[in-house]
């Protein structure tokens, strides 16, 4: 069944005769007659009763007309989804680090919602390596994660500046002996920051215990209470000024950059992705 057949049929119903429908569609009457006969054969039903020069729609024809008009309207709306002057539409699936979602992305998301109200924006949090895997597998269109990414299928560009800072209780000096008496709070091994922390402590520090706590507010609370130390993004620390009086902090400049990048698949760029990354 073709949309053109349904269009011929509906036009005949609406104009009453094949001649009138042919004039409306700028075609010869025999073309319409042929298409309607093909449609009747395909459906196994008579759509019109023929009385001399008159066509009377049958009950089956009325049912088809109600459905066909809906299909034709839907087809027209579908054609108009991506016309040049229309507002962008689509379903954009994005993943982001927790620090990006809480500290950096909210203004960008607000701008995007205002300028792209017809785009369905779905955002899921995740760890660095998990997000990269989902992007490669096509589950996500864009991720906001650690970078730059070196991968044959992926491209990246700088999104936000970030760095890790060491936080310790106020009364603790940053010496290996004192840090070794404390707990170290880290995220799971799917987190790139965790790998950086592991690298930093590998040769100089052996904390009393290493606990995976995937919540920055909880980590800040534990360190403020004097229980342990951690390495967290600087923007997280800056967003919690009430804990500064209870902490010592310094940037871990000896570690690689912790900047956050937009990452996407090289062969699957989209205006929706490009517009989100626009400053």
PDB file of C-alpha atoms in Angstrom:
ATOM      1  CA  UNK A   1       0.000   0.000   0.000  1.00  0.00           C
ATOM      2  CA  UNK A   2       1.338   3.393  -1.029  1.00  0.00           C
ATOM      3  CA  UNK A   3       0.599   6.854   0.285  1.00  0.00           C
ATOM      4  CA  UNK A   4      -0.135   7.950  -3.278  1.00  0.00           C
ATOM      5  CA  UNK A   5      -2.949   5.363  -3.503  1.00  0.00           C
ATOM      6  CA  UNK A   6      -4.452   6.622  -0.254  1.00  0.00           C
ATOM      7  CA  UNK A   7      -4.170  10.200  -1.460  1.00  0.00           C
ATOM      8  CA  UNK A   8      -6.045   9.355  -4.690  1.00  0.00           C
ATOM      9  CA  UNK A   9      -8.730   7.565  -2.701  1.00  0.00           C
ATOM     10  CA  UNK A  10      -9.223  10.390  -0.184  1.00  0.00           C
ATOM     11  CA  UNK A  11      -9.341  13.013  -2.918  1.00  0.00           C
ATOM     12  CA  UNK A  12     -12.110  11.103  -4.714  1.00  0.00           C
ATOM     13  CA  UNK A  13     -14.089  10.852  -1.465  1.00  0.00           C
ATOM     14  CA  UNK A  14     -13.665  14.573  -0.779  1.00  0.00           C
ATOM     15  CA  UNK A  15     -14.503  15.773  -4.324  1.00  0.00           C
ATOM     16  CA  UNK A  16     -17.221  13.257  -5.175  1.00  0.00           C
ATOM     17  CA  UNK A  17     -16.077  12.134  -8.640  1.00  0.00           C
ATOM     18  CA  UNK A  18     -12.975  10.801 -10.314  1.00  0.00           C
ATOM     19  CA  UNK A  19     -13.037  13.671 -12.795  1.00  0.00           C
ATOM     20  CA  UNK A  20     -13.020  16.270 -10.023  1.00  0.00           C
ATOM     21  CA  UNK A  21     -10.260  14.412  -8.194  1.00  0.00           C
ATOM     22  CA  UNK A  22      -8.174  14.221 -11.383  1.00  0.00           C
ATOM     23  CA  UNK A  23      -8.490  17.960 -11.856  1.00  0.00           C
ATOM     24  CA  UNK A  24      -7.453  18.550  -8.269  1.00  0.00           C
ATOM     25  CA  UNK A  25      -4.444  16.228  -8.526  1.00  0.00           C
ATOM     26  CA  UNK A  26      -3.459  17.353 -12.056  1.00  0.00           C
ATOM     27  CA  UNK A  27      -3.557  13.853 -13.536  1.00  0.00           C
ATOM     28  CA  UNK A  28      -5.693  11.861 -15.961  1.00  0.00           C
ATOM     29  CA  UNK A  29      -8.849  10.123 -14.590  1.00  0.00           C
ATOM     30  CA  UNK A  30      -7.647   6.700 -15.762  1.00  0.00           C
ATOM     31  CA  UNK A  31      -4.652   6.959 -13.451  1.00  0.00           C
ATOM     32  CA  UNK A  32      -6.919   7.456 -10.432  1.00  0.00           C
ATOM     33  CA  UNK A  33      -9.223   4.620 -11.524  1.00  0.00           C
ATOM     34  CA  UNK A  34      -6.269   2.252 -11.803  1.00  0.00           C
ATOM     35  CA  UNK A  35      -4.854   3.171  -8.382  1.00  0.00           C
ATOM     36  CA  UNK A  36      -8.218   2.722  -6.642  1.00  0.00           C
ATOM     37  CA  UNK A  37      -8.718  -0.692  -8.263  1.00  0.00           C
ATOM     38  CA  UNK A  38      -5.225  -1.700  -7.090  1.00  0.00           C
ATOM     39  CA  UNK A  39      -6.113  -0.555  -3.605  1.00  0.00           C
ATOM     40  CA  UNK A  40      -9.375  -2.509  -3.591  1.00  0.00           C
ATOM     41  CA  UNK A  41      -7.588  -5.657  -4.780  1.00  0.00           C
ATOM     42  CA  UNK A  42      -4.913  -5.290  -2.120  1.00  0.00           C
ATOM     43  CA  UNK A  43      -7.463  -4.779   0.659  1.00  0.00           C
ATOM     44  CA  UNK A  44      -9.931  -7.326  -0.669  1.00  0.00           C
ATOM     45  CA  UNK A  45     -12.810  -4.862  -0.238  1.00  0.00           C
ATOM     46  CA  UNK A  46     -14.956  -2.618  -2.413  1.00  0.00           C
ATOM     47  CA  UNK A  47     -14.402   1.002  -1.494  1.00  0.00           C
ATOM     48  CA  UNK A  48     -17.054   2.504  -3.782  1.00  0.00           C
ATOM     49  CA  UNK A  49     -20.411   1.424  -5.179  1.00  0.00           C
ATOM     50  CA  UNK A  50     -20.602   2.381  -8.827  1.00  0.00           C
ATOM     51  CA  UNK A  51     -23.976   3.553 -10.191  1.00  0.00           C
ATOM     52  CA  UNK A  52     -23.704   4.851 -13.750  1.00  0.00           C
ATOM     53  CA  UNK A  53     -21.601   8.026 -13.402  1.00  0.00           C
ATOM     54  CA  UNK A  54     -21.763   8.156  -9.629  1.00  0.00           C
ATOM     55  CA  UNK A  55     -19.435   6.803  -6.965  1.00  0.00           C
ATOM     56  CA  UNK A  56     -20.921   6.079  -3.551  1.00  0.00           C
ATOM     57  CA  UNK A  57     -18.529   5.244  -0.717  1.00  0.00           C
ATOM     58  CA  UNK A  58     -19.122   1.894   0.966  1.00  0.00           C
ATOM     59  CA  UNK A  59     -18.986   1.215   4.729  1.00  0.00           C
ATOM     60  CA  UNK A  60     -15.525  -0.302   4.217  1.00  0.00           C
ATOM     61  CA  UNK A  61     -14.560   2.809   2.293  1.00  0.00           C
ATOM     62  CA  UNK A  62     -15.667   5.060   5.163  1.00  0.00           C
ATOM     63  CA  UNK A  63     -13.503   3.078   7.571  1.00  0.00           C
ATOM     64  CA  UNK A  64     -10.519   3.319   5.253  1.00  0.00           C
ATOM     65  CA  UNK A  65     -11.083   7.050   4.757  1.00  0.00           C
ATOM     66  CA  UNK A  66     -10.968   7.716   8.516  1.00  0.00           C
ATOM     67  CA  UNK A  67      -7.677   5.830   8.802  1.00  0.00           C
ATOM     68  CA  UNK A  68      -6.189   7.103   5.538  1.00  0.00           C
ATOM     69  CA  UNK A  69      -6.668  10.776   6.448  1.00  0.00           C
ATOM     70  CA  UNK A  70      -4.776  10.165   9.684  1.00  0.00           C
ATOM     71  CA  UNK A  71      -1.927   8.456   7.821  1.00  0.00           C
ATOM     72  CA  UNK A  72      -1.677  11.232   5.241  1.00  0.00           C
ATOM     73  CA  UNK A  73      -1.650  13.876   7.966  1.00  0.00           C
ATOM     74  CA  UNK A  74       1.064  12.006   9.846  1.00  0.00           C
ATOM     75  CA  UNK A  75       3.114  11.654   6.660  1.00  0.00           C
ATOM     76  CA  UNK A  76       2.866  15.399   6.035  1.00  0.00           C
ATOM     77  CA  UNK A  77       3.905  16.206   9.588  1.00  0.00           C
ATOM     78  CA  UNK A  78       6.825  13.808   9.241  1.00  0.00           C
ATOM     79  CA  UNK A  79       7.998  15.562   6.068  1.00  0.00           C
ATOM     80  CA  UNK A  80       7.981  18.871   7.924  1.00  0.00           C
ATOM     81  CA  UNK A  81      10.118  17.644  10.835  1.00  0.00           C
ATOM     82  CA  UNK A  82      13.404  18.728   9.347  1.00  0.00           C
ATOM     83  CA  UNK A  83      12.561  21.578   6.999  1.00  0.00           C
ATOM     84  CA  UNK A  84      15.241  24.245   6.902  1.00  0.00           C
ATOM     85  CA  UNK A  85      13.412  27.022   8.716  1.00  0.00           C
ATOM     86  CA  UNK A  86      11.752  24.879  11.397  1.00  0.00           C
ATOM     87  CA  UNK A  87      12.918  24.644  14.990  1.00  0.00           C
ATOM     88  CA  UNK A  88      15.428  21.800  15.492  1.00  0.00           C
ATOM     89  CA  UNK A  89      13.870  18.507  16.496  1.00  0.00           C
ATOM     90  CA  UNK A  90      15.231  15.149  17.517  1.00  0.00           C
ATOM     91  CA  UNK A  91      16.177  12.974  20.479  1.00  0.00           C
ATOM     92  CA  UNK A  92      19.593  13.854  21.928  1.00  0.00           C
ATOM     93  CA  UNK A  93      21.087  11.376  24.388  1.00  0.00           C
ATOM     94  CA  UNK A  94      23.925  12.741  26.489  1.00  0.00           C
ATOM     95  CA  UNK A  95      26.037  11.381  29.326  1.00  0.00           C
ATOM     96  CA  UNK A  96      28.125  13.366  31.777  1.00  0.00           C
ATOM     97  CA  UNK A  97      30.338  13.110  34.804  1.00  0.00           C
ATOM     98  CA  UNK A  98      28.714  14.002  38.108  1.00  0.00           C
ATOM     99  CA  UNK A  99      30.998  17.024  38.487  1.00  0.00           C
ATOM    100  CA  UNK A 100      30.037  18.257  35.031  1.00  0.00           C
ATOM    101  CA  UNK A 101      26.313  17.848  35.728  1.00  0.00           C
ATOM    102  CA  UNK A 102      26.397  19.640  39.061  1.00  0.00           C
ATOM    103  CA  UNK A 103      29.031  22.327  38.531  1.00  0.00           C
ATOM    104  CA  UNK A 104      29.391  23.163  34.843  1.00  0.00           C
ATOM    105  CA  UNK A 105      26.465  22.066  32.687  1.00  0.00           C
ATOM    106  CA  UNK A 106      23.321  23.570  34.277  1.00  0.00           C
ATOM    107  CA  UNK A 107      23.617  26.967  32.476  1.00  0.00           C
ATOM    108  CA  UNK A 108      24.254  25.208  29.159  1.00  0.00           C
ATOM    109  CA  UNK A 109      21.275  22.926  29.646  1.00  0.00           C
ATOM    110  CA  UNK A 110      19.027  25.912  30.443  1.00  0.00           C
ATOM    111  CA  UNK A 111      20.214  27.729  27.295  1.00  0.00           C
ATOM    112  CA  UNK A 112      19.685  24.631  25.184  1.00  0.00           C
ATOM    113  CA  UNK A 113      16.170  24.074  26.493  1.00  0.00           C
ATOM    114  CA  UNK A 114      15.269  27.672  25.674  1.00  0.00           C
ATOM    115  CA  UNK A 115      16.666  27.588  22.157  1.00  0.00           C
ATOM    116  CA  UNK A 116      15.720  23.974  21.340  1.00  0.00           C
ATOM    117  CA  UNK A 117      12.349  23.359  23.032  1.00  0.00           C
ATOM    118  CA  UNK A 118      11.375  20.632  20.529  1.00  0.00           C
ATOM    119  CA  UNK A 119      14.472  18.535  21.143  1.00  0.00           C
ATOM    120  CA  UNK A 120      14.049  15.643  23.587  1.00  0.00           C
ATOM    121  CA  UNK A 121      17.141  15.921  25.761  1.00  0.00           C
ATOM    122  CA  UNK A 122      17.954  12.837  27.835  1.00  0.00           C
ATOM    123  CA  UNK A 123      20.879  13.055  30.266  1.00  0.00           C
ATOM    124  CA  UNK A 124      22.413  10.212  32.251  1.00  0.00           C
ATOM    125  CA  UNK A 125      25.235  10.456  34.783  1.00  0.00           C
ATOM    126  CA  UNK A 126      28.107   8.033  34.665  1.00  0.00           C
ATOM    127  CA  UNK A 127      31.809   7.404  35.145  1.00  0.00           C
ATOM    128  CA  UNK A 128      34.438   8.178  32.532  1.00  0.00           C
ATOM    129  CA  UNK A 129      35.050   4.717  31.096  1.00  0.00           C
ATOM    130  CA  UNK A 130      31.387   3.732  31.263  1.00  0.00           C
ATOM    131  CA  UNK A 131      30.364   6.858  29.328  1.00  0.00           C
ATOM    132  CA  UNK A 132      33.038   6.272  26.699  1.00  0.00           C
ATOM    133  CA  UNK A 133      31.844   2.701  26.172  1.00  0.00           C
ATOM    134  CA  UNK A 134      28.215   3.794  25.783  1.00  0.00           C
ATOM    135  CA  UNK A 135      29.263   6.452  23.274  1.00  0.00           C
ATOM    136  CA  UNK A 136      31.229   3.974  21.157  1.00  0.00           C
ATOM    137  CA  UNK A 137      28.312   1.518  21.227  1.00  0.00           C
ATOM    138  CA  UNK A 138      25.903   4.195  20.001  1.00  0.00           C
ATOM    139  CA  UNK A 139      23.835   4.420  23.191  1.00  0.00           C
ATOM    140  CA  UNK A 140      24.824   8.075  23.632  1.00  0.00           C
ATOM    141  CA  UNK A 141      25.339  10.902  21.123  1.00  0.00           C
ATOM    142  CA  UNK A 142      27.553  13.139  23.266  1.00  0.00           C
ATOM    143  CA  UNK A 143      29.416  12.749  26.538  1.00  0.00           C
ATOM    144  CA  UNK A 144      30.980  15.313  28.847  1.00  0.00           C
ATOM    145  CA  UNK A 145      33.946  13.605  30.416  1.00  0.00           C
ATOM    146  CA  UNK A 146      37.692  13.589  30.972  1.00  0.00           C
ATOM    147  CA  UNK A 147      39.865  14.222  27.986  1.00  0.00           C
ATOM    148  CA  UNK A 148      41.265  14.745  25.541  1.00  0.00           C
ATOM    149  CA  UNK A 149      40.183  11.394  24.120  1.00  0.00           C
ATOM    150  CA  UNK A 150      42.553   9.407  21.933  1.00  0.00           C
ATOM    151  CA  UNK A 151      40.341   6.916  20.110  1.00  0.00           C
ATOM    152  CA  UNK A 152      40.020   6.140  16.378  1.00  0.00           C
ATOM    153  CA  UNK A 153      36.218   6.521  16.486  1.00  0.00           C
ATOM    154  CA  UNK A 154      35.959   9.552  18.772  1.00  0.00           C
ATOM    155  CA  UNK A 155      36.675  13.282  18.652  1.00  0.00           C
ATOM    156  CA  UNK A 156      36.814  15.744  21.534  1.00  0.00           C
ATOM    157  CA  UNK A 157      37.057  19.442  22.363  1.00  0.00           C
ATOM    158  CA  UNK A 158      37.665  21.298  25.612  1.00  0.00           C
ATOM    159  CA  UNK A 159      34.460  22.083  27.506  1.00  0.00           C
ATOM    160  CA  UNK A 160      35.442  23.197  31.015  1.00  0.00           C
ATOM    161  CA  UNK A 161      38.632  23.712  32.970  1.00  0.00           C
ATOM    162  CA  UNK A 162      38.955  21.527  36.038  1.00  0.00           C
ATOM    163  CA  UNK A 163      41.678  20.216  38.333  1.00  0.00           C
ATOM    164  CA  UNK A 164      41.958  17.894  41.287  1.00  0.00           C
ATOM    165  CA  UNK A 165      42.688  19.246  44.752  1.00  0.00           C
ATOM    166  CA  UNK A 166      43.866  17.351  47.802  1.00  0.00           C
ATOM    167  CA  UNK A 167      41.690  17.980  50.855  1.00  0.00           C
ATOM    168  CA  UNK A 168      42.720  16.999  54.375  1.00  0.00           C
ATOM    169  CA  UNK A 169      41.374  17.772  57.848  1.00  0.00           C
ATOM    170  CA  UNK A 170      42.468  21.159  59.160  1.00  0.00           C
ATOM    171  CA  UNK A 171      44.712  19.747  61.887  1.00  0.00           C
ATOM    172  CA  UNK A 172      46.504  17.289  59.577  1.00  0.00           C
ATOM    173  CA  UNK A 173      49.765  18.180  57.869  1.00  0.00           C
ATOM    174  CA  UNK A 174      50.273  16.848  54.374  1.00  0.00           C
ATOM    175  CA  UNK A 175      52.980  14.346  55.166  1.00  0.00           C
ATOM    176  CA  UNK A 176      53.025  10.704  54.214  1.00  0.00           C
ATOM    177  CA  UNK A 177      53.210   9.647  57.863  1.00  0.00           C
ATOM    178  CA  UNK A 178      50.082  11.594  58.810  1.00  0.00           C
ATOM    179  CA  UNK A 179      48.113  10.681  55.677  1.00  0.00           C
ATOM    180  CA  UNK A 180      48.914   7.018  56.287  1.00  0.00           C
ATOM    181  CA  UNK A 181      46.926   7.201  59.522  1.00  0.00           C
ATOM    182  CA  UNK A 182      43.769   8.331  57.674  1.00  0.00           C
ATOM    183  CA  UNK A 183      41.197   6.821  55.349  1.00  0.00           C
ATOM    184  CA  UNK A 184      41.268   7.750  51.673  1.00  0.00           C
ATOM    185  CA  UNK A 185      37.896   8.332  49.977  1.00  0.00           C
ATOM    186  CA  UNK A 186      37.663   7.620  46.253  1.00  0.00           C
ATOM    187  CA  UNK A 187      35.175   6.896  43.488  1.00  0.00           C
ATOM    188  CA  UNK A 188      35.046   3.484  41.750  1.00  0.00           C
ATOM    189  CA  UNK A 189      37.559   2.200  39.249  1.00  0.00           C
ATOM    190  CA  UNK A 190      35.394   3.267  36.272  1.00  0.00           C
ATOM    191  CA  UNK A 191      36.293   6.853  37.189  1.00  0.00           C
ATOM    192  CA  UNK A 192      39.302   8.492  35.530  1.00  0.00           C
ATOM    193  CA  UNK A 193      39.878  10.632  38.633  1.00  0.00           C
ATOM    194  CA  UNK A 194      40.279   7.406  40.607  1.00  0.00           C
ATOM    195  CA  UNK A 195      43.074   6.319  38.290  1.00  0.00           C
ATOM    196  CA  UNK A 196      44.795   9.662  38.809  1.00  0.00           C
ATOM    197  CA  UNK A 197      44.548   9.308  42.578  1.00  0.00           C
ATOM    198  CA  UNK A 198      45.886   5.741  42.417  1.00  0.00           C
ATOM    199  CA  UNK A 199      48.828   7.058  40.408  1.00  0.00           C
ATOM    200  CA  UNK A 200      49.491   9.842  42.922  1.00  0.00           C
ATOM    201  CA  UNK A 201      49.540   7.632  46.026  1.00  0.00           C
ATOM    202  CA  UNK A 202      51.237   4.594  44.470  1.00  0.00           C
ATOM    203  CA  UNK A 203      54.795   5.483  45.465  1.00  0.00           C
ATOM    204  CA  UNK A 204      54.441   7.666  48.531  1.00  0.00           C
ATOM    205  CA  UNK A 205      51.256   7.027  50.527  1.00  0.00           C
ATOM    206  CA  UNK A 206      49.623   3.936  52.009  1.00  0.00           C
ATOM    207  CA  UNK A 207      46.393   5.108  53.660  1.00  0.00           C
ATOM    208  CA  UNK A 208      44.938   3.164  56.571  1.00  0.00           C
ATOM    209  CA  UNK A 209      41.983   2.237  54.384  1.00  0.00           C
ATOM    210  CA  UNK A 210      40.686   3.100  50.937  1.00  0.00           C
ATOM    211  CA  UNK A 211      36.906   3.474  50.809  1.00  0.00           C
ATOM    212  CA  UNK A 212      34.803   3.913  47.682  1.00  0.00           C
ATOM    213  CA  UNK A 213      32.230   6.624  48.398  1.00  0.00           C
ATOM    214  CA  UNK A 214      30.639   7.904  45.206  1.00  0.00           C
ATOM    215  CA  UNK A 215      29.213  11.087  46.716  1.00  0.00           C
ATOM    216  CA  UNK A 216      31.141  14.333  46.914  1.00  0.00           C
ATOM    217  CA  UNK A 217      28.972  15.769  49.751  1.00  0.00           C
ATOM    218  CA  UNK A 218      29.609  12.624  51.814  1.00  0.00           C
ATOM    219  CA  UNK A 219      33.341  12.758  51.101  1.00  0.00           C
ATOM    220  CA  UNK A 220      33.454  16.422  52.155  1.00  0.00           C
ATOM    221  CA  UNK A 221      31.576  15.614  55.359  1.00  0.00           C
ATOM    222  CA  UNK A 222      33.945  12.773  56.282  1.00  0.00           C
ATOM    223  CA  UNK A 223      37.066  14.831  55.613  1.00  0.00           C
ATOM    224  CA  UNK A 224      35.630  17.820  57.516  1.00  0.00           C
ATOM    225  CA  UNK A 225      35.018  15.500  60.486  1.00  0.00           C
ATOM    226  CA  UNK A 226      38.712  14.566  60.519  1.00  0.00           C
ATOM    227  CA  UNK A 227      38.233  10.969  59.420  1.00  0.00           C
ATOM    228  CA  UNK A 228      40.199  10.920  56.188  1.00  0.00           C
ATOM    229  CA  UNK A 229      41.405  12.712  53.067  1.00  0.00           C
ATOM    230  CA  UNK A 230      40.450  12.803  49.404  1.00  0.00           C
ATOM    231  CA  UNK A 231      41.215  14.240  45.997  1.00  0.00           C
ATOM    232  CA  UNK A 232      38.202  15.993  44.482  1.00  0.00           C
ATOM    233  CA  UNK A 233      37.504  18.428  41.620  1.00  0.00           C
ATOM    234  CA  UNK A 234      38.236  22.007  42.608  1.00  0.00           C
ATOM    235  CA  UNK A 235      34.793  23.200  41.482  1.00  0.00           C
ATOM    236  CA  UNK A 236      33.181  20.829  44.007  1.00  0.00           C
ATOM    237  CA  UNK A 237      35.245  22.330  46.822  1.00  0.00           C
ATOM    238  CA  UNK A 238      34.486  25.884  45.692  1.00  0.00           C
ATOM    239  CA  UNK A 239      30.772  25.152  45.729  1.00  0.00           C
ATOM    240  CA  UNK A 240      30.885  24.248  49.434  1.00  0.00           C
ATOM    241  CA  UNK A 241      32.388  27.319  51.191  1.00  0.00           C
ATOM    242  CA  UNK A 242      30.938  26.271  54.556  1.00  0.00           C
ATOM    243  CA  UNK A 243      33.480  23.425  54.847  1.00  0.00           C
ATOM    244  CA  UNK A 244      36.585  25.497  54.028  1.00  0.00           C
ATOM    245  CA  UNK A 245      37.190  26.346  57.682  1.00  0.00           C
ATOM    246  CA  UNK A 246      37.534  22.647  58.467  1.00  0.00           C
ATOM    247  CA  UNK A 247      39.859  21.710  55.593  1.00  0.00           C
ATOM    248  CA  UNK A 248      43.288  22.203  54.138  1.00  0.00           C
ATOM    249  CA  UNK A 249      43.444  22.075  50.354  1.00  0.00           C
ATOM    250  CA  UNK A 250      45.969  22.365  47.571  1.00  0.00           C
ATOM    251  CA  UNK A 251      45.951  21.717  43.858  1.00  0.00           C
ATOM    252  CA  UNK A 252      47.629  18.509  42.734  1.00  0.00           C
ATOM    253  CA  UNK A 253      49.658  20.089  39.969  1.00  0.00           C
ATOM    254  CA  UNK A 254      51.865  17.011  39.688  1.00  0.00           C
ATOM    255  CA  UNK A 255      48.919  15.108  38.154  1.00  0.00           C
ATOM    256  CA  UNK A 256      47.861  15.301  34.500  1.00  0.00           C
ATOM    257  CA  UNK A 257      45.148  17.765  33.530  1.00  0.00           C
ATOM    258  CA  UNK A 258      41.653  17.061  34.845  1.00  0.00           C
ATOM    259  CA  UNK A 259      39.891  19.304  32.329  1.00  0.00           C
ATOM    260  CA  UNK A 260      36.476  18.207  31.063  1.00  0.00           C
ATOM    261  CA  UNK A 261      35.809  17.642  27.365  1.00  0.00           C
ATOM    262  CA  UNK A 262      32.917  17.218  25.003  1.00  0.00           C
ATOM    263  CA  UNK A 263      33.334  13.868  23.224  1.00  0.00           C
ATOM    264  CA  UNK A 264      31.386  12.579  20.222  1.00  0.00           C
ATOM    265  CA  UNK A 265      31.671   9.961  17.467  1.00  0.00           C
ATOM    266  CA  UNK A 266      33.621  11.275  14.485  1.00  0.00           C
ATOM    267  CA  UNK A 267      31.317   9.868  11.814  1.00  0.00           C
ATOM    268  CA  UNK A 268      28.053  10.732  13.587  1.00  0.00           C
ATOM    269  CA  UNK A 269      28.048  14.484  14.014  1.00  0.00           C
ATOM    270  CA  UNK A 270      24.675  16.195  14.262  1.00  0.00           C
ATOM    271  CA  UNK A 271      23.530  19.837  14.389  1.00  0.00           C
ATOM    272  CA  UNK A 272      21.861  18.988  17.707  1.00  0.00           C
ATOM    273  CA  UNK A 273      25.231  17.946  19.167  1.00  0.00           C
ATOM    274  CA  UNK A 274      27.057  20.901  17.651  1.00  0.00           C
ATOM    275  CA  UNK A 275      24.498  23.363  18.973  1.00  0.00           C
ATOM    276  CA  UNK A 276      24.793  21.977  22.492  1.00  0.00           C
ATOM    277  CA  UNK A 277      28.568  22.382  22.471  1.00  0.00           C
ATOM    278  CA  UNK A 278      28.331  25.970  21.257  1.00  0.00           C
ATOM    279  CA  UNK A 279      29.384  28.446  23.941  1.00  0.00           C
TER     280      UNK A 279
END
